[in-house]
């Protein structure tokens, strides 16, 4: 299975405005009779004047039921 999402939010005060956007892509698969796995890729950007940042993440997960 392959799923994706995109989130955007904006806010402002008298002093500054902020925009945050995140996209996430997740691939999940059954690896065995009792094992599932997923691999996620995430990208986040914040355009805050005070503390702008960009984050990239790669997340792996294995679930085993016993």
Backbone as XML, in Angstrom:
<?xml version="1.0"?>
<chain id="A" units="angstrom">
  <residue number="1" name="UNK">
    <atom name="N" x="0.829" y="-1.188" z="0.000"/>
    <atom name="CA" x="0.000" y="0.000" z="0.000"/>
    <atom name="C" x="0.864" y="1.239" z="0.000"/>
  </residue>
  <residue number="2" name="UNK">
    <atom name="N" x="0.471" y="2.210" z="-0.751"/>
    <atom name="CA" x="1.164" y="3.494" z="-0.802"/>
    <atom name="C" x="0.145" y="4.585" z="-0.508"/>
  </residue>
  <residue number="3" name="UNK">
    <atom name="N" x="0.425" y="5.410" z="0.490"/>
    <atom name="CA" x="-0.472" y="6.508" z="0.841"/>
    <atom name="C" x="0.335" y="7.783" z="0.986"/>
  </residue>
  <residue number="4" name="UNK">
    <atom name="N" x="-0.335" y="8.896" z="0.817"/>
    <atom name="CA" x="0.338" y="10.176" z="0.948"/>
    <atom name="C" x="-0.595" y="11.210" z="1.541"/>
  </residue>
  <residue number="5" name="UNK">
    <atom name="N" x="-0.005" y="12.240" z="2.118"/>
    <atom name="CA" x="-0.804" y="13.327" z="2.658"/>
    <atom name="C" x="-0.013" y="14.631" z="2.578"/>
  </residue>
  <residue number="6" name="UNK">
    <atom name="N" x="-0.750" y="15.723" z="2.566"/>
    <atom name="CA" x="-0.167" y="17.053" z="2.555"/>
    <atom name="C" x="-0.944" y="17.909" z="3.538"/>
  </residue>
  <residue number="7" name="UNK">
    <atom name="N" x="-0.239" y="18.593" z="4.430"/>
    <atom name="CA" x="-0.869" y="19.486" z="5.404"/>
    <atom name="C" x="-0.237" y="20.856" z="5.277"/>
  </residue>
  <residue number="8" name="UNK">
    <atom name="N" x="-1.081" y="21.875" z="5.307"/>
    <atom name="CA" x="-0.587" y="23.251" z="5.282"/>
    <atom name="C" x="-1.335" y="24.053" z="6.326"/>
  </residue>
  <residue number="9" name="UNK">
    <atom name="N" x="-0.619" y="24.912" z="7.016"/>
    <atom name="CA" x="-1.268" y="25.810" z="7.971"/>
    <atom name="C" x="-0.561" y="27.156" z="7.950"/>
  </residue>
  <residue number="10" name="UNK">
    <atom name="N" x="-1.328" y="28.186" z="8.221"/>
    <atom name="CA" x="-0.794" y="29.546" z="8.253"/>
    <atom name="C" x="-1.339" y="30.259" z="9.469"/>
  </residue>
  <residue number="11" name="UNK">
    <atom name="N" x="-0.548" y="31.164" z="10.004"/>
    <atom name="CA" x="-0.992" y="31.971" z="11.126"/>
    <atom name="C" x="-0.206" y="33.263" z="11.152"/>
  </residue>
  <residue number="12" name="UNK">
    <atom name="N" x="-0.779" y="34.273" z="11.784"/>
    <atom name="CA" x="-0.062" y="35.537" z="11.872"/>
    <atom name="C" x="-0.471" y="36.294" z="13.125"/>
  </residue>
  <residue number="13" name="UNK">
    <atom name="N" x="0.461" y="37.104" z="13.576"/>
    <atom name="CA" x="0.229" y="38.033" z="14.683"/>
    <atom name="C" x="0.652" y="39.404" z="14.183"/>
  </residue>
  <residue number="14" name="UNK">
    <atom name="N" x="0.585" y="40.384" z="15.036"/>
    <atom name="CA" x="1.028" y="41.720" z="14.635"/>
    <atom name="C" x="2.519" y="41.731" z="14.333"/>
  </residue>
  <residue number="15" name="UNK">
    <atom name="N" x="3.281" y="40.838" z="14.971"/>
    <atom name="CA" x="4.738" y="40.836" z="14.821"/>
    <atom name="C" x="5.242" y="39.974" z="13.668"/>
  </residue>
  <residue number="16" name="UNK">
    <atom name="N" x="4.565" y="38.859" z="13.367"/>
    <atom name="CA" x="5.087" y="37.954" z="12.347"/>
    <atom name="C" x="3.997" y="37.052" z="11.785"/>
  </residue>
  <residue number="17" name="UNK">
    <atom name="N" x="4.322" y="36.429" z="10.666"/>
    <atom name="CA" x="3.436" y="35.416" z="10.096"/>
    <atom name="C" x="4.233" y="34.128" z="9.935"/>
  </residue>
  <residue number="18" name="UNK">
    <atom name="N" x="3.523" y="33.021" z="9.972"/>
    <atom name="CA" x="4.154" y="31.707" z="9.888"/>
    <atom name="C" x="3.368" y="30.831" z="8.922"/>
  </residue>
  <residue number="19" name="UNK">
    <atom name="N" x="4.103" y="30.082" z="8.128"/>
    <atom name="CA" x="3.491" y="29.093" z="7.243"/>
    <atom name="C" x="4.215" y="27.775" z="7.481"/>
  </residue>
  <residue number="20" name="UNK">
    <atom name="N" x="3.443" y="26.715" z="7.678"/>
    <atom name="CA" x="4.000" y="25.382" z="7.907"/>
    <atom name="C" x="3.388" y="24.437" z="6.884"/>
  </residue>
  <residue number="21" name="UNK">
    <atom name="N" x="4.229" y="23.697" z="6.191"/>
    <atom name="CA" x="3.719" y="22.703" z="5.255"/>
    <atom name="C" x="4.489" y="21.402" z="5.440"/>
  </residue>
  <residue number="22" name="UNK">
    <atom name="N" x="3.745" y="20.304" z="5.432"/>
    <atom name="CA" x="4.314" y="18.971" z="5.626"/>
    <atom name="C" x="3.707" y="18.017" z="4.614"/>
  </residue>
  <residue number="23" name="UNK">
    <atom name="N" x="4.557" y="17.248" z="3.935"/>
    <atom name="CA" x="4.038" y="16.156" z="3.125"/>
    <atom name="C" x="4.637" y="14.853" z="3.629"/>
  </residue>
  <residue number="24" name="UNK">
    <atom name="N" x="3.835" y="13.808" z="3.527"/>
    <atom name="CA" x="4.206" y="12.492" z="4.053"/>
    <atom name="C" x="3.819" y="11.436" z="3.033"/>
  </residue>
  <residue number="25" name="UNK">
    <atom name="N" x="4.732" y="10.531" z="2.758"/>
    <atom name="CA" x="4.499" y="9.422" z="1.853"/>
    <atom name="C" x="4.857" y="8.138" z="2.605"/>
  </residue>
  <residue number="26" name="UNK">
    <atom name="N" x="3.930" y="7.178" z="2.654"/>
    <atom name="CA" x="4.125" y="5.940" z="3.421"/>
    <atom name="C" x="3.884" y="4.736" z="2.523"/>
  </residue>
  <residue number="27" name="UNK">
    <atom name="N" x="4.852" y="3.832" z="2.497"/>
    <atom name="CA" x="4.691" y="2.546" z="1.821"/>
    <atom name="C" x="4.656" y="1.471" z="2.899"/>
  </residue>
  <residue number="28" name="UNK">
    <atom name="N" x="3.605" y="0.662" z="2.895"/>
    <atom name="CA" x="3.511" y="-0.423" z="3.878"/>
    <atom name="C" x="3.255" y="-1.742" z="3.162"/>
  </residue>
  <residue number="29" name="UNK">
    <atom name="N" x="3.766" y="-2.814" z="3.753"/>
    <atom name="CA" x="3.633" y="-4.133" z="3.139"/>
    <atom name="C" x="3.650" y="-5.208" z="4.207"/>
  </residue>
  <residue number="30" name="UNK">
    <atom name="N" x="3.035" y="-6.317" z="3.879"/>
    <atom name="CA" x="3.094" y="-7.494" z="4.743"/>
    <atom name="C" x="4.388" y="-8.236" z="4.419"/>
  </residue>
  <residue number="31" name="UNK">
    <atom name="N" x="5.206" y="-8.444" z="5.429"/>
    <atom name="CA" x="6.506" y="-9.081" z="5.225"/>
    <atom name="C" x="6.485" y="-10.564" z="5.522"/>
  </residue>
  <residue number="32" name="UNK">
    <atom name="N" x="5.546" y="-10.996" z="6.312"/>
    <atom name="CA" x="5.434" y="-12.397" z="6.684"/>
    <atom name="C" x="4.061" y="-12.641" z="7.274"/>
  </residue>
  <residue number="33" name="UNK">
    <atom name="N" x="3.855" y="-13.849" z="7.792"/>
    <atom name="CA" x="2.551" y="-14.212" z="8.322"/>
    <atom name="C" x="2.138" y="-13.307" z="9.484"/>
  </residue>
  <residue number="34" name="UNK">
    <atom name="N" x="3.088" y="-12.927" z="10.320"/>
    <atom name="CA" x="2.785" y="-12.075" z="11.473"/>
    <atom name="C" x="3.586" y="-10.775" z="11.479"/>
  </residue>
  <residue number="35" name="UNK">
    <atom name="N" x="4.164" y="-10.439" z="10.349"/>
    <atom name="CA" x="5.053" y="-9.279" z="10.303"/>
    <atom name="C" x="4.635" y="-8.302" z="9.213"/>
  </residue>
  <residue number="36" name="UNK">
    <atom name="N" x="4.539" y="-7.036" z="9.582"/>
    <atom name="CA" x="4.278" y="-5.943" z="8.643"/>
    <atom name="C" x="5.417" y="-4.939" z="8.740"/>
  </residue>
  <residue number="37" name="UNK">
    <atom name="N" x="5.646" y="-4.227" z="7.671"/>
    <atom name="CA" x="6.675" y="-3.204" z="7.681"/>
    <atom name="C" x="6.213" y="-1.978" z="6.925"/>
  </residue>
  <residue number="38" name="UNK">
    <atom name="N" x="6.811" y="-0.845" z="7.244"/>
    <atom name="CA" x="6.497" y="0.379" z="6.506"/>
    <atom name="C" x="7.741" y="1.254" z="6.409"/>
  </residue>
  <residue number="39" name="UNK">
    <atom name="N" x="7.766" y="2.048" z="5.376"/>
    <atom name="CA" x="8.820" y="3.017" z="5.151"/>
    <atom name="C" x="8.147" y="4.342" z="4.837"/>
  </residue>
  <residue number="40" name="UNK">
    <atom name="N" x="8.484" y="5.386" z="5.607"/>
    <atom name="CA" x="7.860" y="6.693" z="5.452"/>
    <atom name="C" x="8.909" y="7.738" z="5.108"/>
  </residue>
  <residue number="41" name="UNK">
    <atom name="N" x="8.513" y="8.677" z="4.276"/>
    <atom name="CA" x="9.343" y="9.825" z="3.930"/>
    <atom name="C" x="8.532" y="11.071" z="4.271"/>
  </residue>
  <residue number="42" name="UNK">
    <atom name="N" x="9.146" y="11.992" z="5.036"/>
    <atom name="CA" x="8.441" y="13.207" z="5.451"/>
    <atom name="C" x="9.305" y="14.436" z="5.170"/>
  </residue>
  <residue number="43" name="UNK">
    <atom name="N" x="8.656" y="15.495" z="4.696"/>
    <atom name="CA" x="9.336" y="16.773" z="4.448"/>
    <atom name="C" x="8.494" y="17.877" z="5.079"/>
  </residue>
  <residue number="44" name="UNK">
    <atom name="N" x="9.122" y="18.707" z="5.909"/>
    <atom name="CA" x="8.431" y="19.799" z="6.590"/>
    <atom name="C" x="9.199" y="21.097" z="6.364"/>
  </residue>
  <residue number="45" name="UNK">
    <atom name="N" x="8.458" y="22.162" z="6.086"/>
    <atom name="CA" x="9.052" y="23.489" z="5.948"/>
    <atom name="C" x="8.259" y="24.488" z="6.769"/>
  </residue>
  <residue number="46" name="UNK">
    <atom name="N" x="8.970" y="25.323" z="7.512"/>
    <atom name="CA" x="8.357" y="26.411" z="8.268"/>
    <atom name="C" x="8.995" y="27.721" z="7.806"/>
  </residue>
  <residue number="47" name="UNK">
    <atom name="N" x="8.162" y="28.707" z="7.527"/>
    <atom name="CA" x="8.674" y="29.986" z="7.041"/>
    <atom name="C" x="8.575" y="31.072" z="8.099"/>
  </residue>
  <residue number="48" name="UNK">
    <atom name="N" x="8.576" y="30.691" z="9.355"/>
    <atom name="CA" x="8.538" y="31.663" z="10.447"/>
    <atom name="C" x="9.730" y="32.610" z="10.345"/>
  </residue>
  <residue number="49" name="UNK">
    <atom name="N" x="9.491" y="33.894" z="10.544"/>
    <atom name="CA" x="10.572" y="34.879" z="10.478"/>
    <atom name="C" x="11.592" y="34.631" z="11.590"/>
  </residue>
  <residue number="50" name="UNK">
    <atom name="N" x="11.108" y="34.310" z="12.778"/>
    <atom name="CA" x="11.995" y="34.121" z="13.935"/>
    <atom name="C" x="12.817" y="32.836" z="13.837"/>
  </residue>
  <residue number="51" name="UNK">
    <atom name="N" x="12.195" y="31.729" z="13.468"/>
    <atom name="CA" x="12.902" y="30.435" z="13.435"/>
    <atom name="C" x="12.470" y="29.590" z="12.239"/>
  </residue>
  <residue number="52" name="UNK">
    <atom name="N" x="12.870" y="29.967" z="11.039"/>
    <atom name="CA" x="12.525" y="29.135" z="9.878"/>
    <atom name="C" x="13.330" y="27.836" z="9.900"/>
  </residue>
  <residue number="53" name="UNK">
    <atom name="N" x="12.739" y="26.769" z="9.388"/>
    <atom name="CA" x="13.483" y="25.511" z="9.319"/>
    <atom name="C" x="12.922" y="24.611" z="8.240"/>
  </residue>
  <residue number="54" name="UNK">
    <atom name="N" x="13.741" y="23.658" z="7.845"/>
    <atom name="CA" x="13.349" y="22.593" z="6.922"/>
    <atom name="C" x="13.780" y="21.284" z="7.555"/>
  </residue>
  <residue number="55" name="UNK">
    <atom name="N" x="12.901" y="20.305" z="7.502"/>
    <atom name="CA" x="13.206" y="18.996" z="8.082"/>
    <atom name="C" x="12.866" y="17.910" z="7.069"/>
  </residue>
  <residue number="56" name="UNK">
    <atom name="N" x="13.753" y="16.951" z="6.929"/>
    <atom name="CA" x="13.519" y="15.766" z="6.113"/>
    <atom name="C" x="13.711" y="14.548" z="7.008"/>
  </residue>
  <residue number="57" name="UNK">
    <atom name="N" x="12.828" y="13.566" z="6.863"/>
    <atom name="CA" x="12.930" y="12.374" z="7.702"/>
    <atom name="C" x="12.620" y="11.125" z="6.886"/>
  </residue>
  <residue number="58" name="UNK">
    <atom name="N" x="13.327" y="10.065" z="7.204"/>
    <atom name="CA" x="13.087" y="8.737" z="6.652"/>
    <atom name="C" x="12.850" y="7.822" z="7.846"/>
  </residue>
  <residue number="59" name="UNK">
    <atom name="N" x="11.685" y="7.170" z="7.884"/>
    <atom name="CA" x="11.281" y="6.391" z="9.058"/>
    <atom name="C" x="10.951" y="4.968" z="8.629"/>
  </residue>
  <residue number="60" name="UNK">
    <atom name="N" x="11.610" y="4.002" z="9.243"/>
    <atom name="CA" x="11.321" y="2.598" z="8.984"/>
    <atom name="C" x="10.682" y="1.973" z="10.207"/>
  </residue>
  <residue number="61" name="UNK">
    <atom name="N" x="9.740" y="1.050" z="9.983"/>
    <atom name="CA" x="9.019" y="0.431" z="11.096"/>
    <atom name="C" x="8.726" y="-1.025" z="10.763"/>
  </residue>
  <residue number="62" name="UNK">
    <atom name="N" x="8.913" y="-1.885" z="11.762"/>
    <atom name="CA" x="8.561" y="-3.308" z="11.620"/>
    <atom name="C" x="7.659" y="-3.677" z="12.785"/>
  </residue>
  <residue number="63" name="UNK">
    <atom name="N" x="6.516" y="-4.265" z="12.474"/>
    <atom name="CA" x="5.568" y="-4.740" z="13.485"/>
    <atom name="C" x="5.500" y="-6.262" z="13.429"/>
  </residue>
  <residue number="64" name="UNK">
    <atom name="N" x="5.704" y="-6.884" z="14.593"/>
    <atom name="CA" x="5.617" y="-8.337" z="14.682"/>
    <atom name="C" x="4.579" y="-8.691" z="15.747"/>
  </residue>
  <residue number="65" name="UNK">
    <atom name="N" x="3.596" y="-9.478" z="15.359"/>
    <atom name="CA" x="2.555" y="-9.921" z="16.297"/>
    <atom name="C" x="2.889" y="-11.341" z="16.766"/>
  </residue>
  <residue number="66" name="UNK">
    <atom name="N" x="2.834" y="-11.541" z="18.083"/>
    <atom name="CA" x="3.091" y="-12.889" z="18.602"/>
    <atom name="C" x="2.097" y="-13.245" z="19.674"/>
  </residue>
</chain>
